[in-house]
Coordinates of C-alpha atoms in Angstrom, one line a residue:
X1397 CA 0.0 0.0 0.0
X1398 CA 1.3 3.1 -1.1
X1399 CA 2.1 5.9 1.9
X1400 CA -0.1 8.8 1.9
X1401 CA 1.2 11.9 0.7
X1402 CA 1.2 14.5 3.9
X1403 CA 0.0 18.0 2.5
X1404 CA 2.1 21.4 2.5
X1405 CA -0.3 22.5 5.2
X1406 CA -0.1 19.0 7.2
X1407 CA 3.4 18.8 6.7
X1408 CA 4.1 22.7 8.2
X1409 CA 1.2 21.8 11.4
X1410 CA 3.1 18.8 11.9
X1411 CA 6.3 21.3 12.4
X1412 CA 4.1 23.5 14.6
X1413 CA 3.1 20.8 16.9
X1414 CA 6.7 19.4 16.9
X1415 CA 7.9 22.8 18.0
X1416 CA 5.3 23.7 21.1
X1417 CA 5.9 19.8 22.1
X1418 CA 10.4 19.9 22.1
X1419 CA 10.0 23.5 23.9
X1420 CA 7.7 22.6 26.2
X1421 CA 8.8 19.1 27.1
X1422 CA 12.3 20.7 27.1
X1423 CA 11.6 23.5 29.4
X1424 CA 9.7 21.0 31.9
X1425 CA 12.5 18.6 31.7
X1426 CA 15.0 21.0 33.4
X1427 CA 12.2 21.8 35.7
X1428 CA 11.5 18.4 37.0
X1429 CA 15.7 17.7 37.1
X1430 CA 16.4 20.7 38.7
X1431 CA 13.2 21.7 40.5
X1432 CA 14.3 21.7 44.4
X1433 CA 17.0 24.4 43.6
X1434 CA 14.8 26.4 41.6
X1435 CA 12.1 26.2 44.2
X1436 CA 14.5 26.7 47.0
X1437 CA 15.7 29.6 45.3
X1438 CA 12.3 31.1 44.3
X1439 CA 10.7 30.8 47.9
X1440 CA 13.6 32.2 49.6
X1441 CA 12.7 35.6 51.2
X1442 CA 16.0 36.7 51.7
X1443 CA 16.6 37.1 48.2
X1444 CA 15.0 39.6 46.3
X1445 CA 11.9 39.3 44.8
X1446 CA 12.9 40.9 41.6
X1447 CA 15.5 37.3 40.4
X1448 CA 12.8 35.3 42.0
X1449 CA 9.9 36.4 40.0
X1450 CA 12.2 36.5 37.0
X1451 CA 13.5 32.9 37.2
X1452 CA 9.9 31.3 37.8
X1453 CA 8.1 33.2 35.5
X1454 CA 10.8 32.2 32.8
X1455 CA 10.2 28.6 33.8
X1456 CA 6.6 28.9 33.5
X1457 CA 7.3 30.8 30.4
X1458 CA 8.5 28.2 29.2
X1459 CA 6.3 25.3 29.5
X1460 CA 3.5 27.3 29.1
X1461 CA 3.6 30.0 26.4
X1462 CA 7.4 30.0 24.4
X1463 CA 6.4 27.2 22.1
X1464 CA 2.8 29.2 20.8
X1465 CA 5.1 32.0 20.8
X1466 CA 8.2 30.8 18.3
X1467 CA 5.4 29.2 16.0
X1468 CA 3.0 32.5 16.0
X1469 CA 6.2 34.5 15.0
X1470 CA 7.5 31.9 12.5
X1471 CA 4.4 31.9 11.3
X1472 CA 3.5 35.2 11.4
X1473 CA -0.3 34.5 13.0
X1474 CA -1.7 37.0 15.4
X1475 CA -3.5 36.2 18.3
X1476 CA -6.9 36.8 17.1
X1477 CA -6.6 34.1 14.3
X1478 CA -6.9 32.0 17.6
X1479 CA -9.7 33.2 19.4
X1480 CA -8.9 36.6 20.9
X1481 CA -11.5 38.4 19.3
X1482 CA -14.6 40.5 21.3
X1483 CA -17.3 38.4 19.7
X1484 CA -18.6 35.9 21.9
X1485 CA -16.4 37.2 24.9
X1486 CA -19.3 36.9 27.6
X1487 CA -20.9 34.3 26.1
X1488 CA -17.1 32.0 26.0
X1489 CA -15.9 33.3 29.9
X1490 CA -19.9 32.3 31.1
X1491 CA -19.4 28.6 29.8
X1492 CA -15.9 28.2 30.8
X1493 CA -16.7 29.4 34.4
X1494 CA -19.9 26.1 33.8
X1495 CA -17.2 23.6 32.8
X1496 CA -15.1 24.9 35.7
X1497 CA -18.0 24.4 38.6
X1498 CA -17.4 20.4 39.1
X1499 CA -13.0 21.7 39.8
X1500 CA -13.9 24.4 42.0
X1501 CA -16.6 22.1 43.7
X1502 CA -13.9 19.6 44.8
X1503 CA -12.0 22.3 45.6
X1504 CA -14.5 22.9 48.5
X1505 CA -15.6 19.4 49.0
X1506 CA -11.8 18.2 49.6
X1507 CA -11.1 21.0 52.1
X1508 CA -8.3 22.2 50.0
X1509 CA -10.3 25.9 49.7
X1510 CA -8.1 29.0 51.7
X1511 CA -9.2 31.6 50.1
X1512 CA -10.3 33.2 47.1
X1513 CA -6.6 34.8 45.6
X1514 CA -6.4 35.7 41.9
X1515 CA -2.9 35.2 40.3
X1516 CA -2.0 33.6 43.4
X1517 CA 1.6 31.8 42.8
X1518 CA 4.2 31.4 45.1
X1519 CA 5.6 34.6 45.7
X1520 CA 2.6 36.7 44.9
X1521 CA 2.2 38.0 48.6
X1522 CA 6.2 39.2 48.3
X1523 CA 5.4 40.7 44.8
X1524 CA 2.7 42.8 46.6
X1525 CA 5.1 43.2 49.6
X1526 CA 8.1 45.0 47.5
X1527 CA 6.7 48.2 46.8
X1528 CA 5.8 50.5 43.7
X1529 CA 6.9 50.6 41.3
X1530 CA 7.7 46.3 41.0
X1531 CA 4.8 45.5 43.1
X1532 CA 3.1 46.9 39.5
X1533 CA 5.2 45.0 37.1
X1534 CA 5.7 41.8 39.3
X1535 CA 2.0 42.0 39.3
X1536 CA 1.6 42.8 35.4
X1537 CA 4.1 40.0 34.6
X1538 CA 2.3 37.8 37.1
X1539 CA -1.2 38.2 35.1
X1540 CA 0.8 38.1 31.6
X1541 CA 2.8 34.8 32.1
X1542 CA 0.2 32.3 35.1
X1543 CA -2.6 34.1 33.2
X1544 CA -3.2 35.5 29.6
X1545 CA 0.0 32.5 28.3
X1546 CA -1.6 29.3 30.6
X1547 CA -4.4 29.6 29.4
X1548 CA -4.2 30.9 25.9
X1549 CA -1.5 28.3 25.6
X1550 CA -3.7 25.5 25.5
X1551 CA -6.1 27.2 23.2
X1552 CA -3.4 27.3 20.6
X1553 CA -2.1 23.8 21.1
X1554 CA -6.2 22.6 20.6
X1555 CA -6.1 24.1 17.4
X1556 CA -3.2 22.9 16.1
X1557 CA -3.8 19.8 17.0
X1558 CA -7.5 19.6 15.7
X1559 CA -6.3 21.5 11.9
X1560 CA -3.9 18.5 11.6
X1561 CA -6.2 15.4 13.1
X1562 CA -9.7 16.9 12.7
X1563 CA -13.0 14.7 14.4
X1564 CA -16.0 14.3 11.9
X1565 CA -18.1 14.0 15.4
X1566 CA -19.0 17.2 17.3
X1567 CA -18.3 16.7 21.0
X1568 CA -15.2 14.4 20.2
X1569 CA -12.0 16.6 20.4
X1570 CA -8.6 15.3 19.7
X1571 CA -6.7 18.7 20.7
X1572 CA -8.9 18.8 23.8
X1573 CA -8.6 15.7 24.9
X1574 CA -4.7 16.0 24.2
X1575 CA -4.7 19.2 26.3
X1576 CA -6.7 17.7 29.1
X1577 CA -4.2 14.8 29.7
X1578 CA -1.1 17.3 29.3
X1579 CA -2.9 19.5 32.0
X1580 CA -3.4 16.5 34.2
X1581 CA -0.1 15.3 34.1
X1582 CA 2.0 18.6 34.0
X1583 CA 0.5 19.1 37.4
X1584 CA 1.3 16.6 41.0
X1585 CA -2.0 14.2 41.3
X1586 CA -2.6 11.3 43.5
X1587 CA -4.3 8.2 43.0
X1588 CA -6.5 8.7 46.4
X1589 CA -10.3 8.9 46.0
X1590 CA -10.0 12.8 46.1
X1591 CA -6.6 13.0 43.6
X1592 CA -9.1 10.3 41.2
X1593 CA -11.7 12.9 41.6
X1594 CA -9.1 15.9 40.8
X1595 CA -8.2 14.0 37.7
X1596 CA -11.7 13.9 36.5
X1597 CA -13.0 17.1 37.3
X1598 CA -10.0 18.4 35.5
X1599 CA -10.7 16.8 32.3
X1600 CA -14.1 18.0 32.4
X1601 CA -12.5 21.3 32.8
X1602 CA -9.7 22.1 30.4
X1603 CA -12.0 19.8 27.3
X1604 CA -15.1 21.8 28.3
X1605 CA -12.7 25.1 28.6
X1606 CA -11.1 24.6 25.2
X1607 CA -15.1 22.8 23.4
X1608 CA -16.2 26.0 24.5
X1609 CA -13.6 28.3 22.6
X1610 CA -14.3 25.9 19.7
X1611 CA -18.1 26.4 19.8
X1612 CA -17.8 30.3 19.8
X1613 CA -15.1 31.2 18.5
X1614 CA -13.5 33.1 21.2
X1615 CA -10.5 32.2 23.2
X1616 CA -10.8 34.9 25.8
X1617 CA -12.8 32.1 28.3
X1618 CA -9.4 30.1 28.6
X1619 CA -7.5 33.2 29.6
X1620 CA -10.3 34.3 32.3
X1621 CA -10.0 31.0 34.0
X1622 CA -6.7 30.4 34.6
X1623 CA -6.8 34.5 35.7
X1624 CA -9.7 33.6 38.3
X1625 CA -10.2 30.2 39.0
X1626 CA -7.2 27.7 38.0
X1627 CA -4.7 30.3 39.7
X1628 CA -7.3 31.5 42.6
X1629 CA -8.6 28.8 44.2

């Protein structure tokens, strides 16, 4: 049988997806080898915030946001070819916050709730601490990088994914479902009864999140929820 013949257009998506995937993986890689230094460097208060902020937001950076960002530039695509557009805007963020409601229920449910804290990372609370003007910019760069880049990250990934392997059925989502499992396992789970349920209500999360940005167009639901939910609760 004679190999199928990939397409110009399959052939540069399949160099799109290769790219997000060696950056990312890369990036996470020296993360997971050398994640006790970094951490142990990043929570220490003695330090200043300023290199602290820097080196994790570079790290996050990273796996989260550099790949979309080489293939949008060698590409030349703008944003709004993947969803951050004004149409749909209420309509995208009031479904995402839906898909979100079984996550921020076992949230609650598992005890795990302290507080409601948008762009809550690490070293938020020393950010704030510093002073103007970085308290500002840590702030801004805070919102930017564990905000607008999470979550717009995996709406470019999804559509990547789905232009090259597209579903003839509706509800079934190959770039989702992708995104869902690289979610799950980018963050620590368990295998307890409440880590089974994280795993779950996760899925249902990030594949309604990014079904959502498919069925209206608009991308700006991802970036609201990992602004005030993923990162707040």
């Amino acid at each position: 049988m004679a190999k199928q013949q990939l397409s110009a257009e399959q052939k540069r998506l399949d160099t799109d997806i290769w790219i997000i995937a060696l950056v990312t993986l890369g990036v996470f890689l020296f993360y997971v080898t050398a994640g006790k230094q970094l951490m142990s460097f990043v929570v220490n208060s003695n330090i200043s915030v300023v290199p602290r902020l820097l080196l994790n937001a570079g790290v996050q950076f990273g796996v989260a946001g550099l790949g979309i960002t080489i293939v949008c530039i060698l590409r030349k695509e703008k944003f709004t070819h993947f969803g951050l557009i004004r149409k749909n805007v209420f309509k995208a963020i009031i479904w995402t916050i839906i898909c979100f409601v079984p996550s921020i229920l076992y949230v609650f449910l598992s005890g795990q709730f302290n507080g409601y804290q948008p762009f809550s990372i690490l070293i938020t609370d020393d950010v704030i601490a510093s002073g103007i003007p970085f308290s500002i910019i840590g702030m801004a760069l805070i919102i930017v990088v564990w905000g607008f880049f999470e979550g717009f990250n995996y709406a470019v990934i999804c559509e990547k994914i789905n232009s090259r392997y597209p579903s003839k059925k509706k509800w079934l989502d190959y770039g989702a479902i992708t995104c869902a499992i690289i979610c799950i396992l980018f963050h620590p789970f368990s295998t307890s009864f409440w880590g089974i349920v994280e795993i779950i209500t996760t899925f249902i999360a990030i594949y309604g999140m990014l079904m959502v940005r498919k069925q209206t167009g608009n991308a700006w639901g991802c970036v609201f929820a990992f602004c005030f939910i993923w990162n707040a609760i």
